[in-house]
Amino acid sequence: MPPKTHLTAEQRREKTVEAVVDLCSVEDPASITTTEIAKRMKVTQGALFRHFVSKDAIWESVIGWVAKQIMKRLEHAKKDAATPLEALKAMFFAHIEFIREHPGIPRLLLGQLQHSRLTPARLMVRKLLSEYRENVEKQLVSAQLNGELRKDLNIEIAATQYIGMIQGLVIQSLLTGDMQYVVHQAPGAFEVFCQGICVPSVE
């Protein structure tokens, strides 16, 4: 019999986050219980709460992981882009890929925003969305200064449309029951978005 692997407290917390993210892909995040999380991890609830003081603390860790992953992917995506618009495009598809890998995350974030209590996790989601929007607006401003976007473009509205484009794809995927819809429709959606914000090409 192979020796038991003893995980550190930090590793156990990371495993818990992984379990919750996986569960969000197959269940409504709002309905996930600590019993289900413990079962997924093959531990007791007592063992689970040795590393988290409450269920709210678990959600805080999950949102913290999501925020870190999304922002890291955006930074990596735009790093080697030749122009600000190309960076914006790379960010968009990096986000789409993240959704493909973790289809339950959009529902998780939306569920936290709709929470009746102003929980720490809800505040973390609001901060993430604020930082995300700021990131998008900076790229739009850079692209406009670079001459890629219309001079009269309203940056605030363009950022809203960019974020709404992703949210719209997610909602349509939920309606169809197929999260691959996001992946299939993303190229066309971004093309339409660009047609509305970019400097018209001279024929």
Tab-separated table of C-alpha atoms in Angstrom:
chain	number	residue	atom	x	y	z
A	1	MET	CA	0.000	0.000	0.000
A	2	PRO	CA	1.492	3.375	-1.032
A	3	PRO	CA	2.190	5.796	1.824
A	4	LYS	CA	-0.459	8.445	2.498
A	5	THR	CA	0.270	11.874	1.145
A	6	HIS	CA	0.013	14.540	3.817
A	7	LEU	CA	-1.039	17.850	2.337
A	8	THR	CA	-0.166	21.168	3.919
A	9	ALA	CA	-2.953	23.502	5.013
A	10	GLU	CA	-2.333	25.654	1.939
A	11	GLN	CA	-2.466	22.654	-0.389
A	12	ARG	CA	-5.702	21.515	1.243
A	13	ARG	CA	-7.228	24.952	0.674
A	14	GLU	CA	-6.130	24.844	-2.962
A	15	LYS	CA	-7.747	21.414	-3.360
A	16	THR	CA	-10.951	22.808	-1.879
A	17	VAL	CA	-10.990	25.648	-4.405
A	18	GLU	CA	-10.445	23.149	-7.228
A	19	ALA	CA	-13.341	21.039	-5.957
A	20	VAL	CA	-15.706	24.022	-5.826
A	21	VAL	CA	-14.714	25.210	-9.313
A	22	ASP	CA	-15.357	21.699	-10.659
A	23	LEU	CA	-18.726	21.525	-8.905
A	24	CYS	CA	-19.731	24.889	-10.364
A	25	SER	CA	-19.366	23.355	-13.834
A	26	VAL	CA	-22.065	20.760	-13.159
A	27	GLU	CA	-24.272	22.367	-10.507
A	28	ASP	CA	-25.876	25.676	-9.662
A	29	PRO	CA	-23.211	27.405	-7.524
A	30	ALA	CA	-25.891	28.731	-5.170
A	31	SER	CA	-27.008	25.200	-4.325
A	32	ILE	CA	-23.562	23.750	-3.584
A	33	THR	CA	-23.274	22.660	0.038
A	34	THR	CA	-20.254	22.004	2.205
A	35	THR	CA	-21.408	18.378	2.331
A	36	GLU	CA	-21.025	18.146	-1.456
A	37	ILE	CA	-17.646	19.865	-1.350
A	38	ALA	CA	-16.371	17.491	1.320
A	39	LYS	CA	-17.729	14.502	-0.601
A	40	ARG	CA	-16.005	15.688	-3.777
A	41	MET	CA	-12.733	15.913	-1.857
A	42	LYS	CA	-13.317	12.591	-0.079
A	43	VAL	CA	-12.979	14.196	3.353
A	44	THR	CA	-15.347	14.875	6.234
A	45	GLN	CA	-16.984	18.258	6.807
A	46	GLY	CA	-14.950	18.463	9.988
A	47	ALA	CA	-11.755	18.134	7.983
A	48	LEU	CA	-13.001	20.782	5.568
A	49	PHE	CA	-13.663	23.295	8.323
A	50	ARG	CA	-10.238	22.787	9.832
A	51	HIS	CA	-8.980	24.932	6.947
A	52	PHE	CA	-11.911	27.359	6.563
A	53	VAL	CA	-13.737	29.112	9.370
A	54	SER	CA	-17.016	29.175	7.426
A	55	LYS	CA	-18.665	28.505	4.080
A	56	ASP	CA	-18.277	32.218	3.284
A	57	ALA	CA	-14.524	31.793	3.722
A	58	ILE	CA	-14.567	29.027	1.119
A	59	TRP	CA	-16.296	31.300	-1.384
A	60	GLU	CA	-13.783	34.051	-0.641
A	61	SER	CA	-10.948	31.701	-1.539
A	62	VAL	CA	-12.707	30.605	-4.720
A	63	ILE	CA	-13.357	34.192	-5.873
A	64	GLY	CA	-9.761	35.081	-5.006
A	65	TRP	CA	-8.559	32.252	-7.239
A	66	VAL	CA	-10.866	33.292	-10.083
A	67	ALA	CA	-9.744	36.921	-9.890
A	68	LYS	CA	-6.083	35.955	-9.897
A	69	GLN	CA	-6.501	33.568	-12.833
A	70	ILE	CA	-8.487	35.973	-15.006
A	71	MET	CA	-6.194	38.956	-14.487
A	72	LYS	CA	-3.087	36.812	-14.989
A	73	ARG	CA	-4.462	35.501	-18.270
A	74	LEU	CA	-5.328	38.964	-19.504
A	75	GLU	CA	-1.830	40.237	-18.745
A	76	HIS	CA	-0.227	37.254	-20.450
A	77	ALA	CA	-2.506	37.544	-23.494
A	78	LYS	CA	-1.714	41.181	-24.248
A	79	LYS	CA	1.991	40.914	-23.487
A	80	ASP	CA	3.170	40.082	-27.018
A	81	ALA	CA	0.466	41.905	-28.987
A	82	ALA	CA	1.739	44.197	-31.734
A	83	THR	CA	-0.924	46.884	-31.243
A	84	PRO	CA	-3.413	47.901	-28.518
A	85	LEU	CA	-6.312	46.551	-30.600
A	86	GLU	CA	-4.533	43.232	-31.033
A	87	ALA	CA	-3.992	43.200	-27.261
A	88	LEU	CA	-7.712	43.780	-26.708
A	89	LYS	CA	-8.494	40.903	-29.075
A	90	ALA	CA	-6.016	38.620	-27.295
A	91	MET	CA	-7.587	39.511	-23.948
A	92	PHE	CA	-11.048	38.717	-25.296
A	93	PHE	CA	-10.102	35.258	-26.523
A	94	ALA	CA	-8.110	34.514	-23.373
A	95	HIS	CA	-11.291	35.182	-21.391
A	96	ILE	CA	-13.311	32.988	-23.767
A	97	GLU	CA	-10.813	30.165	-23.261
A	98	PHE	CA	-11.064	30.567	-19.485
A	99	ILE	CA	-14.851	30.215	-19.735
A	100	ARG	CA	-14.454	27.123	-21.910
A	101	GLU	CA	-12.196	25.539	-19.310
A	102	HIS	CA	-14.370	26.575	-16.354
A	103	PRO	CA	-17.968	26.938	-17.605
A	104	GLY	CA	-19.392	27.313	-14.106
A	105	ILE	CA	-17.404	30.453	-13.272
A	106	PRO	CA	-19.746	32.969	-14.997
A	107	ARG	CA	-22.707	31.580	-13.033
A	108	LEU	CA	-20.647	31.727	-9.854
A	109	LEU	CA	-19.780	35.404	-10.330
A	110	LEU	CA	-23.336	36.337	-11.270
A	111	GLY	CA	-24.675	34.441	-8.270
A	112	GLN	CA	-22.373	36.295	-5.912
A	113	LEU	CA	-23.444	39.657	-7.341
A	114	GLN	CA	-27.072	38.731	-6.704
A	115	HIS	CA	-26.397	37.671	-3.125
A	116	SER	CA	-28.794	39.295	-0.675
A	117	ARG	CA	-25.977	39.903	1.825
A	118	LEU	CA	-22.982	42.138	1.193
A	119	THR	CA	-20.564	39.271	1.767
A	120	PRO	CA	-16.772	39.550	1.402
A	121	ALA	CA	-17.013	37.329	-1.695
A	122	ARG	CA	-19.570	39.669	-3.259
A	123	LEU	CA	-17.296	42.644	-2.585
A	124	MET	CA	-14.409	40.740	-4.173
A	125	VAL	CA	-16.459	40.101	-7.318
A	126	ARG	CA	-17.336	43.786	-7.560
A	127	LYS	CA	-13.651	44.690	-7.210
A	128	LEU	CA	-12.692	42.148	-9.884
A	129	LEU	CA	-15.248	43.509	-12.340
A	130	SER	CA	-14.098	47.067	-11.642
A	131	GLU	CA	-10.450	46.162	-12.289
A	132	TYR	CA	-11.442	44.196	-15.381
A	133	ARG	CA	-13.363	47.136	-16.810
A	134	GLU	CA	-10.489	49.506	-16.036
A	135	ASN	CA	-8.146	47.169	-17.906
A	136	VAL	CA	-10.435	47.126	-20.942
A	137	GLU	CA	-10.848	50.909	-20.928
A	138	LYS	CA	-7.067	51.422	-20.828
A	139	GLN	CA	-6.655	49.223	-23.909
A	140	LEU	CA	-9.430	51.072	-25.713
A	141	VAL	CA	-7.829	54.445	-24.925
A	142	SER	CA	-4.449	53.175	-26.140
A	143	ALA	CA	-6.004	51.840	-29.345
A	144	GLN	CA	-7.770	55.156	-29.914
A	145	LEU	CA	-4.543	57.120	-29.423
A	146	ASN	CA	-2.853	54.681	-31.782
A	147	GLY	CA	-5.338	55.595	-34.508
A	148	GLU	CA	-7.018	52.185	-34.588
A	149	LEU	CA	-10.360	53.358	-33.213
A	150	ARG	CA	-12.703	56.179	-34.199
A	151	LYS	CA	-11.758	59.517	-32.674
A	152	ASP	CA	-15.366	60.118	-31.619
A	153	LEU	CA	-15.663	56.733	-29.893
A	154	ASN	CA	-17.159	56.858	-26.402
A	155	ILE	CA	-14.695	54.739	-24.434
A	156	GLU	CA	-17.085	54.122	-21.541
A	157	ILE	CA	-19.812	52.797	-23.823
A	158	ALA	CA	-17.314	50.722	-25.820
A	159	ALA	CA	-16.077	49.084	-22.609
A	160	THR	CA	-19.671	48.326	-21.614
A	161	GLN	CA	-20.294	46.715	-25.000
A	162	TYR	CA	-17.083	44.678	-24.736
A	163	ILE	CA	-18.097	43.261	-21.361
A	164	GLY	CA	-21.711	42.844	-22.480
A	165	MET	CA	-20.525	40.904	-25.511
A	166	ILE	CA	-18.969	38.244	-23.287
A	167	GLN	CA	-21.938	38.215	-20.928
A	168	GLY	CA	-24.326	37.862	-23.863
A	169	LEU	CA	-22.436	34.875	-25.233
A	170	VAL	CA	-22.529	33.240	-21.808
A	171	ILE	CA	-26.278	33.789	-21.438
A	172	GLN	CA	-26.952	32.340	-24.883
A	173	SER	CA	-24.810	29.339	-23.975
A	174	LEU	CA	-26.842	28.811	-20.811
A	175	LEU	CA	-30.056	29.015	-22.853
A	176	THR	CA	-28.826	26.430	-25.349
A	177	GLY	CA	-27.260	24.255	-22.675
A	178	ASP	CA	-24.017	24.178	-24.642
A	179	MET	CA	-21.071	26.194	-23.320
A	180	GLN	CA	-19.217	25.533	-26.585
A	181	TYR	CA	-21.544	28.147	-28.056
A	182	VAL	CA	-19.281	30.768	-26.490
A	183	VAL	CA	-16.260	29.420	-28.348
A	184	HIS	CA	-18.029	29.043	-31.691
A	185	GLN	CA	-19.634	32.487	-31.693
A	186	ALA	CA	-16.735	34.459	-30.198
A	187	PRO	CA	-14.869	35.239	-33.466
A	188	GLY	CA	-17.987	36.612	-35.162
A	189	ALA	CA	-18.976	38.589	-32.078
A	190	PHE	CA	-15.578	40.266	-31.854
A	191	GLU	CA	-15.637	41.077	-35.562
A	192	VAL	CA	-18.996	42.841	-35.205
A	193	PHE	CA	-17.671	44.701	-32.148
A	194	CYS	CA	-14.657	45.920	-34.139
A	195	GLN	CA	-16.864	47.110	-36.980
A	196	GLY	CA	-18.531	49.481	-34.570
A	197	ILE	CA	-15.425	50.915	-32.905
A	198	CYS	CA	-12.628	50.814	-35.470
A	199	VAL	CA	-11.627	53.431	-38.020
A	200	PRO	CA	-13.339	52.428	-41.282
A	201	SER	CA	-10.904	50.907	-43.747
A	202	VAL	CA	-10.363	52.790	-46.997
A	203	GLU	CA	-11.414	50.701	-49.984
